[in-house]
Amino acid sequence: AQTVTQSQPEMSVQEAETVTLSCTYDTSESNYYLFWYKQPPSRQMILVIRQEAYKQQNATENRFSVNFQKAAKSFSLKISDSQLGDTAMYFCAFRAGNNRKLIWGLGTSLAVNP
Amino acid sequence: DAGITQSPRHKVTETGTPVTLRCHQTENHRYMYWYRQDPGHGLRLIHYSYGVKDTDKGEVSDGYSVSRSKTEDFLLTLESATSSQTSVYFCAISGSAPPHYEQYFGPGTRLTVT
């Protein structure tokens, strides 16, 4: 069975600094997709970034980038120049091939301090 | 933002009463999902739909039923609400192919069963 593990329940970072959130997954599939979602205090779930397993290049969206290590089954999220608005719960999610269901980690609560 | 609305946004109900939550989308996406979110458990899939009148169970489907008579609407019914069903409920949608295969979420419904 596929699993997603986020080993850091809580993290904090100073404004303008860089922080990395960890995510590992377990699967025997070769074709899959990985996602990071953000859930601010407003409760809205927002897609931050996606990575296709067949792509070797790490995905980047503005200040958000991933370090995708396929052999290690690791998918970490790096937030550069952290802003107060980045304070949120961050969830890592996995989808195998044509399976329409996502497997979710339990989340990392990130606090950005002024 | 994906066009997804949920109604009601907040509801308080008594144990034993039936409750129906509605999810409405304007994106014409094929797949729709119902999740519940509870502290310490992350997001858990209740039911999902892969087309009109086509639904399947998720990991926590007991006590819940769903219906989808139109592409745009996906209803979640708690047949006889219990206090353990107090939660935040999210609807999500996804399309059939890239770039629409990731899930996009509605704003959530906070349900309290007293």
XYZ file of N, CA and C in Angstrom:
684
model
N 0.849 -1.192 0.000
C 0.000 0.000 0.000
C 0.884 1.242 0.000
N 0.380 2.261 -0.698
C 1.144 3.508 -0.724
C 0.936 4.279 0.572
N 1.993 4.916 1.032
C 1.919 5.755 2.225
C 2.693 7.041 1.990
N 2.303 8.066 2.715
C 2.982 9.360 2.684
C 3.273 9.766 4.112
N 4.525 10.130 4.376
C 4.941 10.483 5.735
C 5.532 11.888 5.770
N 4.993 12.699 6.644
C 5.564 14.023 6.917
C 6.072 13.974 8.352
N 7.363 13.984 8.509
C 7.966 13.685 9.811
C 8.045 14.887 10.746
N 7.702 16.063 10.237
C 7.812 17.286 11.039
C 6.408 17.830 11.321
N 5.828 17.550 12.463
C 4.475 18.047 12.744
C 4.405 19.573 12.795
N 5.466 20.203 13.315
C 5.481 21.654 13.433
C 6.861 22.184 13.095
N 6.873 23.347 12.456
C 8.116 24.034 12.161
C 7.878 25.541 12.281
N 8.988 26.261 12.481
C 8.889 27.711 12.473
C 10.102 28.284 11.756
N 9.922 29.481 11.214
C 10.988 30.134 10.455
C 10.818 31.640 10.608
N 11.926 32.343 10.546
C 11.858 33.788 10.594
C 11.517 34.332 9.199
N 10.805 35.406 9.219
C 10.457 36.076 7.964
C 11.722 36.321 7.143
N 11.624 36.097 5.817
C 12.696 36.298 4.841
C 13.714 35.156 4.786
N 13.614 34.209 5.706
C 14.530 33.076 5.668
C 13.946 31.947 4.823
N 14.749 30.907 4.654
C 14.353 29.740 3.859
C 14.066 28.562 4.774
N 13.049 27.807 4.422
C 12.668 26.648 5.227
C 12.369 25.490 4.287
N 12.674 24.272 4.753
C 12.404 23.071 3.959
C 11.520 22.118 4.744
N 10.433 21.708 4.107
C 9.501 20.755 4.709
C 9.717 19.386 4.071
N 9.740 18.360 4.887
C 10.062 17.025 4.396
C 8.824 16.192 4.112
N 8.959 15.327 3.118
C 7.894 14.375 2.777
C 8.557 13.147 2.169
N 8.226 11.990 2.672
C 8.663 10.746 2.056
C 7.437 9.910 1.731
N 7.594 9.045 0.755
C 6.464 8.232 0.325
C 6.950 6.825 0.017
N 6.023 5.930 -0.039
C 6.361 4.543 -0.328
C 5.418 4.045 -1.415
N 5.979 3.529 -2.478
C 5.184 3.008 -3.566
C 6.026 2.069 -4.406
N 5.355 1.160 -5.097
C 6.018 0.303 -6.066
C 5.690 0.740 -7.494
N 4.885 1.792 -7.602
C 4.519 2.314 -8.912
C 5.692 3.070 -9.536
N 5.739 3.103 -10.851
C 6.767 3.878 -11.547
C 6.204 5.180 -12.104
N 4.889 5.211 -12.300
C 4.229 6.401 -12.828
C 3.356 6.993 -11.731
N 3.710 8.185 -11.269
C 2.919 8.793 -10.201
C 3.146 10.295 -10.175
N 2.370 10.945 -9.336
C 2.419 12.396 -9.224
C 2.473 12.769 -7.741
N 3.148 13.858 -7.469
C 3.286 14.342 -6.088
C 2.842 15.797 -6.018
N 2.259 16.145 -4.890
C 1.709 17.489 -4.735
C 2.022 18.022 -3.331
N 2.143 19.331 -3.255
C 2.111 20.036 -1.980
C 0.903 20.968 -1.988
N 0.131 20.879 -0.903
C -1.002 21.763 -0.704
C -0.752 22.601 0.549
N -1.295 23.793 0.527
C -1.206 24.720 1.645
C -2.604 24.974 2.194
N -2.725 24.971 3.518
C -4.002 25.295 4.146
C -3.790 26.384 5.191
N -4.021 27.638 4.827
C -3.875 28.738 5.777
C -4.996 28.729 6.797
N -4.951 29.628 7.777
C -6.010 29.663 8.797
C -7.418 29.840 8.221
N -7.521 30.342 7.017
C -8.834 30.460 6.371
C -9.457 29.104 6.057
N -8.646 28.054 6.125
C -9.080 26.677 5.926
C -9.115 26.258 4.453
N -8.961 27.195 3.523
C -8.986 26.851 2.111
C -7.766 26.013 1.740
N -7.981 24.920 1.033
C -6.881 24.081 0.554
C -6.412 24.617 -0.790
N -5.118 24.925 -0.887
C -4.572 25.557 -2.071
C -3.428 24.709 -2.612
N -3.487 24.376 -3.887
C -2.394 23.646 -4.509
C -1.191 24.572 -4.652
N -0.056 24.134 -4.136
C 1.168 24.943 -4.186
C 2.022 24.547 -5.377
N 2.248 23.233 -5.527
C 3.180 22.783 -6.548
C 2.927 21.316 -6.829
N 3.226 20.882 -8.049
C 3.066 19.492 -8.455
C 4.360 19.006 -9.117
N 4.567 17.688 -9.039
C 5.744 17.081 -9.659
C 5.325 15.766 -10.300
N 5.634 15.607 -11.558
C 5.402 14.332 -12.228
C 6.645 13.467 -12.040
N 6.465 12.211 -11.693
C 7.596 11.347 -11.388
C 8.508 11.142 -12.580
N 7.987 11.211 -13.794
C 8.809 10.961 -14.973
C 9.695 12.158 -15.318
N 9.452 13.284 -14.685
C 10.262 14.475 -14.948
C 11.428 14.531 -13.980
N 12.615 14.653 -14.511
C 13.805 14.730 -13.658
C 13.983 16.122 -13.070
N 13.493 17.126 -13.771
C 13.667 18.488 -13.301
C 12.730 18.769 -12.141
N 13.272 19.401 -11.104
C 12.463 19.759 -9.946
C 11.517 20.902 -10.291
N 10.279 20.779 -9.825
C 9.289 21.815 -10.103
C 9.567 23.066 -9.266
N 9.230 24.204 -9.846
C 9.394 25.497 -9.175
C 8.198 26.377 -9.477
N 7.703 27.036 -8.429
C 6.625 28.017 -8.573
C 6.978 29.218 -7.705
N 7.554 30.211 -8.340
C 7.938 31.437 -7.632
C 8.867 31.100 -6.457
N 8.473 31.380 -5.228
C 9.341 31.142 -4.070
C 9.314 29.687 -3.596
N 8.477 28.873 -4.205
C 8.322 27.478 -3.798
C 9.029 26.567 -4.798
N 9.819 25.658 -4.289
C 10.480 24.683 -5.141
C 10.527 23.351 -4.409
N 10.707 22.297 -5.176
C 10.786 20.975 -4.567
C 12.154 20.370 -4.835
N 12.528 19.464 -3.948
C 13.689 18.613 -4.149
C 13.154 17.186 -4.252
N 13.041 16.715 -5.475
C 12.453 15.411 -5.752
C 13.578 14.405 -5.932
N 13.678 13.468 -5.002
C 14.691 12.415 -5.034
C 13.950 11.088 -5.228
N 13.843 10.673 -6.482
C 12.989 9.526 -6.789
C 13.509 8.238 -6.150
N 14.798 8.006 -6.213
C 15.355 6.773 -5.658
C 15.145 6.708 -4.149
N 15.248 7.839 -3.501
C 15.057 7.904 -2.054
C 13.598 8.052 -1.672
N 12.723 8.224 -2.651
C 11.289 8.440 -2.426
C 11.073 9.601 -1.466
N 11.703 10.705 -1.829
C 11.643 11.911 -1.017
C 11.169 13.076 -1.876
N 10.348 13.927 -1.285
C 9.736 15.046 -2.021
C 9.615 16.215 -1.053
N 10.672 16.976 -0.885
C 10.653 18.066 0.085
C 10.284 19.391 -0.586
N 9.705 20.266 0.187
C 9.276 21.590 -0.286
C 10.154 22.648 0.340
N 10.756 23.478 -0.500
C 11.562 24.588 -0.021
C 10.823 25.890 -0.272
N 10.709 26.675 0.795
C 10.084 27.988 0.694
C 11.181 29.027 0.920
N 11.426 29.812 -0.076
C 12.451 30.854 0.008
C 11.818 32.191 0.372
N 12.625 33.047 1.040
C 12.145 34.390 1.387
C 10.764 34.296 2.060
N 10.703 33.537 3.138
C 9.421 33.268 3.794
C 8.678 34.556 4.143
N 7.373 34.516 3.942
C 6.519 35.659 4.243
C 5.484 35.269 5.289
N 4.963 36.273 5.996
C 3.974 35.991 7.037
C 2.788 35.220 6.484
N 2.439 35.494 5.233
C 1.317 34.803 4.603
C 1.586 33.341 4.293
N 2.814 32.900 4.491
C 3.128 31.479 4.293
C 2.756 30.654 5.528
N 2.403 31.313 6.607
C 1.961 30.595 7.800
C 0.732 29.765 7.446
N 0.855 28.442 7.618
C -0.202 27.538 7.184
C 0.168 26.115 7.557
N -0.797 25.224 7.353
C -0.534 23.791 7.379
C -0.196 23.389 5.956
N 0.859 22.581 5.795
C 1.266 22.112 4.484
C 1.113 20.594 4.413
N 0.437 20.156 3.356
C 0.191 18.734 3.167
C 0.886 18.242 1.911
N 1.511 17.093 2.034
C 2.104 16.386 0.910
C 1.102 15.311 0.469
N 0.964 15.117 -0.841
C 0.010 14.130 -1.343
C 0.605 13.393 -2.539
N 0.158 12.174 -2.720
C 0.672 11.261 -3.745
C -0.487 10.686 -4.534
N -0.300 10.577 -5.853
C -1.303 9.915 -6.682
C -0.578 8.979 -7.627
N -1.003 7.716 -7.662
C -0.361 6.724 -8.522
C -1.062 6.669 -9.864
N -0.308 6.839 -10.938
C -0.769 6.624 -12.285
C -2.158 7.123 -12.574
N -3.032 6.216 -12.968
C -4.397 6.574 -13.323
C -5.358 6.511 -12.143
N -4.840 6.219 -10.957
C -5.683 6.208 -9.770
C -6.126 7.625 -9.453
N -7.413 7.830 -9.270
C -7.920 9.180 -9.053
C -7.929 9.585 -7.588
N -7.503 8.709 -6.707
C -7.489 9.033 -5.284
C -6.105 9.495 -4.863
N -6.076 10.468 -3.960
C -4.830 10.956 -3.403
C -4.559 10.286 -2.061
N -3.291 10.022 -1.804
C -2.841 9.558 -0.494
C -2.202 10.759 0.187
N -2.636 11.061 1.419
C -2.229 12.296 2.080
C -1.302 12.028 3.265
N -0.346 12.941 3.444
C 0.383 12.986 4.702
C -0.458 13.701 5.750
N 0.024 13.675 6.990
C -0.737 14.282 8.078
C -0.490 15.777 8.239
N 0.447 16.299 7.490
C 0.653 17.734 7.487
C 1.778 18.218 8.377
N 2.308 19.380 8.016
C 3.300 20.111 8.815
C 2.767 21.513 9.041
N 2.683 21.903 10.290
C 2.222 23.251 10.613
C 3.416 24.192 10.606
N 3.403 25.158 9.706
C 4.509 26.109 9.578
C 4.092 27.473 10.099
N 4.913 28.011 10.992
C 4.696 29.369 11.493
C 5.834 30.254 11.010
N 5.499 31.348 10.361
C 6.493 32.325 9.941
C 6.431 33.484 10.918
N 7.554 33.715 11.595
C 7.607 34.719 12.646
C 8.212 36.026 12.159
N 7.658 37.143 12.591
C 8.191 38.446 12.137
C 9.527 38.759 12.797
N -9.182 30.749 -9.549
C -9.682 29.730 -8.618
C -10.729 28.859 -9.294
N -10.643 27.539 -9.002
C -11.643 26.622 -9.530
C -13.002 26.997 -8.972
N -14.043 26.853 -9.810
C -15.391 27.215 -9.396
C -16.040 26.108 -8.602
N -15.799 26.081 -7.314
C -16.385 25.070 -6.436
C -17.014 25.768 -5.245
N -18.272 25.478 -5.011
C -18.939 26.019 -3.835
C -19.502 24.876 -3.014
N -19.596 25.126 -1.713
C -20.167 24.157 -0.795
C -21.245 24.846 0.025
N -22.324 24.119 0.270
C -23.377 24.669 1.106
C -23.976 23.582 1.989
N -24.330 23.929 3.237
C -24.020 25.201 3.875
C -22.555 25.294 4.254
N -22.093 26.439 4.695
C -20.714 26.591 5.138
C -20.565 26.202 6.609
N -21.612 26.366 7.343
C -21.628 25.974 8.747
C -22.985 25.359 9.056
N -22.951 24.311 9.891
C -24.215 23.721 10.288
C -24.073 23.081 11.659
N -25.073 23.295 12.486
C -25.174 22.622 13.777
C -26.442 21.791 13.739
N -26.316 20.522 14.091
C -27.460 19.641 14.035
C -27.452 18.728 15.247
N -28.559 18.048 15.454
C -28.661 17.168 16.613
C -28.412 15.718 16.218
N -27.926 14.963 17.159
C -27.695 13.531 16.943
C -28.968 12.854 16.454
N -28.812 12.023 15.425
C -29.935 11.262 14.901
C -30.650 11.895 13.733
N -30.356 13.135 13.430
C -31.028 13.800 12.304
C -30.237 13.583 11.019
N -30.927 13.545 9.883
C -30.205 13.443 8.604
C -29.684 14.817 8.187
N -28.548 14.807 7.525
C -27.923 16.050 7.071
C -27.427 15.833 5.643
N -27.647 16.821 4.787
C -27.119 16.760 3.426
C -26.265 17.975 3.150
N -25.052 17.699 2.676
C -24.133 18.751 2.258
C -24.054 18.738 0.743
N -23.961 19.931 0.180
C -23.955 20.044 -1.279
C -22.639 20.611 -1.770
N -22.148 20.035 -2.859
C -20.977 20.551 -3.564
C -21.395 20.853 -4.993
N -21.061 22.038 -5.446
C -21.438 22.473 -6.790
C -20.200 22.980 -7.519
N -19.980 22.518 -8.756
C -18.836 22.963 -9.538
C -19.295 23.548 -10.868
N -18.502 24.478 -11.365
C -18.791 25.095 -12.665
C -17.701 24.772 -13.680
N -16.824 23.792 -13.352
C -15.674 23.469 -14.201
C -15.929 22.302 -15.139
N -17.064 21.654 -14.993
C -17.402 20.497 -15.830
C -16.382 19.363 -15.682
N -15.782 19.257 -14.479
C -14.824 18.178 -14.233
C -15.540 16.877 -13.927
N -14.913 15.798 -14.350
C -15.539 14.483 -14.228
C -15.527 13.954 -12.793
N -14.419 14.208 -12.081
C -14.243 13.571 -10.783
C -14.587 14.538 -9.655
N -15.291 14.010 -8.671
C -15.620 14.793 -7.478
C -15.409 13.928 -6.247
N -15.047 14.579 -5.142
C -14.633 13.865 -3.931
C -15.226 14.539 -2.703
N -15.494 13.736 -1.696
C -15.816 14.256 -0.371
C -14.781 13.749 0.631
N -14.214 14.702 1.390
C -13.259 14.398 2.447
C -13.798 14.927 3.775
N -13.278 14.357 4.846
C -13.425 14.974 6.151
C -12.036 15.243 6.722
N -11.938 16.330 7.477
C -10.656 16.699 8.075
C -10.820 16.821 9.576
N -10.029 16.061 10.295
C -10.050 16.064 11.750
C -8.632 16.191 12.278
N -8.450 16.866 13.401
C -7.099 17.011 13.973
C -6.437 15.652 14.182
N -5.201 15.556 13.738
C -4.448 14.313 13.921
C -4.689 13.269 12.854
N -5.666 13.502 11.992
C -5.990 12.521 10.952
C -5.796 13.063 9.537
N -5.523 14.311 9.396
C -5.376 14.861 8.058
C -6.675 14.783 7.285
N -6.553 14.561 5.997
C -7.712 14.448 5.111
C -8.019 12.979 4.858
N -9.257 12.616 5.047
C -9.675 11.235 4.795
C -10.830 11.211 3.803
N -10.696 10.348 2.802
C -11.682 10.276 1.729
C -12.917 9.515 2.198
N -14.083 10.122 1.957
C -15.346 9.490 2.343
C -15.935 8.723 1.155
N -16.191 9.434 0.086
C -16.696 8.868 -1.168
C -16.156 9.708 -2.307
N -16.166 9.124 -3.499
C -15.839 9.916 -4.661
C -16.709 9.474 -5.838
N -16.728 10.295 -6.861
C -17.542 10.034 -8.038
C -16.687 10.204 -9.288
N -16.867 9.262 -10.213
C -16.121 9.338 -11.469
C -17.039 9.568 -12.657
N -18.246 10.016 -12.371
C -19.200 10.367 -13.416
C -20.597 10.407 -12.839
N -21.527 10.898 -13.645
C -22.906 10.962 -13.188
C -23.386 9.555 -12.824
N -23.895 9.448 -11.622
C -24.421 8.196 -11.064
C -23.353 7.139 -10.827
N -22.075 7.502 -10.976
C -20.982 6.564 -10.711
C -20.222 7.021 -9.481
N -20.325 6.243 -8.404
C -19.648 6.618 -7.166
C -18.962 5.398 -6.570
N -18.032 5.670 -5.659
C -17.333 4.581 -4.977
C -16.949 5.033 -3.580
N -16.702 4.048 -2.708
C -16.402 4.356 -1.317
C -14.953 4.735 -1.136
N -14.733 5.576 -0.124
C -13.396 5.878 0.313
C -13.081 5.107 1.584
N -12.129 5.622 2.352
C -11.666 4.878 3.526
C -12.556 5.037 4.752
N -13.435 6.048 4.792
C -14.285 6.269 5.968
C -15.731 6.481 5.534
N -16.293 5.542 4.810
C -17.607 5.717 4.196
C -18.785 5.322 5.104
N -18.526 4.603 6.179
C -19.634 4.164 7.030
C -20.413 5.347 7.589
N -21.734 5.293 7.437
C -22.596 6.353 7.951
C -22.836 7.477 6.967
N -22.234 7.362 5.784
C -22.371 8.382 4.748
C -22.876 7.759 3.443
N -23.660 8.519 2.701
C -24.026 8.137 1.351
C -23.880 9.354 0.449
N -23.779 9.098 -0.844
C -23.595 10.186 -1.803
C -24.504 9.967 -2.997
N -24.711 11.062 -3.718
C -25.441 10.967 -4.976
C -24.938 12.017 -5.930
N -24.957 11.652 -7.203
C -24.547 12.585 -8.246
C -25.455 12.384 -9.450
N -26.458 13.219 -9.549
C -27.425 13.126 -10.636
C -27.077 14.061 -11.790
N -26.190 15.019 -11.528
C -25.732 15.944 -12.561
C -24.228 16.115 -12.429
N -23.564 16.427 -13.522
C -22.116 16.605 -13.483
C -21.703 17.619 -12.425
N -22.464 18.674 -12.272
C -22.038 19.789 -11.429
C -22.320 19.616 -9.944
N -23.144 18.655 -9.556
C -23.544 18.543 -8.156
C -23.203 17.180 -7.568
N -22.650 17.218 -6.350
C -22.286 15.993 -5.638
C -22.762 16.176 -4.200
N -23.706 15.354 -3.784
C -24.324 15.495 -2.470
C -23.786 14.443 -1.504
N -23.522 14.878 -0.283
C -23.095 13.980 0.787
C -24.186 13.972 1.849
N -24.685 12.785 2.195
C -25.741 12.672 3.200
C -25.258 11.863 4.387
N -25.459 12.443 5.561
C -25.257 11.715 6.805
C -26.635 11.190 7.190
N -26.803 9.909 7.125
C -28.137 9.338 7.241
C -28.737 9.553 8.629
N -27.915 9.449 9.650
C -28.337 9.694 11.028
C -27.115 10.217 11.766
N -27.006 11.523 11.868
C -25.774 12.141 12.331
C -25.403 11.690 13.748
N -24.109 11.486 13.949
C -23.575 11.146 15.266
C -22.490 12.152 15.644
N -22.173 12.223 16.921
C -21.170 13.198 17.369
C -19.805 12.935 16.736
N -19.531 11.681 16.374
C -18.239 11.361 15.747
C -18.140 11.924 14.323
N -19.245 12.386 13.788
C -19.243 12.988 12.461
C -19.075 14.510 12.507
N -18.897 15.052 13.699
C -18.502 16.450 13.830
C -17.134 16.610 13.185
N -17.043 17.482 12.192
C -15.822 17.577 11.403
C -15.933 18.749 10.437
N -14.850 18.966 9.709
C -14.879 19.876 8.571
C -14.882 19.021 7.314
N -15.842 19.282 6.443
C -16.008 18.491 5.233
C -15.592 19.316 4.007
N -14.770 18.699 3.197
C -14.299 19.346 1.971
C -14.745 18.558 0.750
N -15.146 19.311 -0.251
C -15.392 18.759 -1.569
C -14.201 19.116 -2.454
N -13.859 18.223 -3.372
C -12.786 18.496 -4.322
C -13.205 17.989 -5.697
N -12.573 18.554 -6.730
C -12.841 18.134 -8.097
C -11.519 17.915 -8.822
N -11.543 17.095 -9.851
C -10.391 16.976 -10.734
C -10.859 16.556 -12.112
N -10.031 16.905 -13.096
C -10.373 16.580 -14.466
C -9.819 15.227 -14.870
N -9.938 14.947 -16.171
C -9.569 13.621 -16.677
C -8.139 13.541 -17.165
N -7.524 14.678 -17.456
C -6.185 14.646 -18.047
C -5.438 15.904 -17.647
N -4.081 15.850 -17.753
C -3.312 17.064 -17.465
C -3.778 18.204 -18.346
N -3.755 19.426 -17.887
C -3.273 19.878 -16.571
C -4.340 19.890 -15.509
N -5.412 19.152 -15.713
C -6.540 19.224 -14.783
C -6.614 18.016 -13.846
N -5.560 17.199 -13.766
C -5.695 15.979 -12.992
C -5.491 16.181 -11.506
N -4.963 17.356 -11.108
C -4.836 17.574 -9.673
C -6.191 17.947 -9.086
N -6.313 17.844 -7.771
C -7.578 18.126 -7.119
C -7.624 19.581 -6.651
N -8.789 20.174 -6.860
C -9.054 21.527 -6.385
C -10.208 21.455 -5.404
N -10.098 22.281 -4.362
C -10.982 22.140 -3.221
C -11.975 23.282 -3.077
N -13.139 22.937 -2.536
C -14.091 23.931 -2.103
C -13.673 24.523 -0.769
N -14.452 25.477 -0.250
C -14.065 26.203 0.966
C -14.310 25.431 2.252
N -15.007 24.318 2.185
C -15.253 23.516 3.375
C -16.563 23.839 4.073
N -17.080 22.844 4.791
C -18.280 22.999 5.617
C -17.949 22.503 7.009
N -18.171 23.374 7.985
C -17.960 22.942 9.374
C -19.281 22.412 9.924
N -19.293 21.140 10.264
C -20.499 20.496 10.790
C -20.290 20.132 12.252
N -21.230 20.544 13.070
C -21.205 20.195 14.486
C -22.462 19.395 14.811
N -22.250 18.215 15.379
C -23.374 17.359 15.767
C -23.429 17.334 17.293
N -24.532 17.825 17.847
C -24.656 17.947 19.318
C -25.516 16.832 19.906
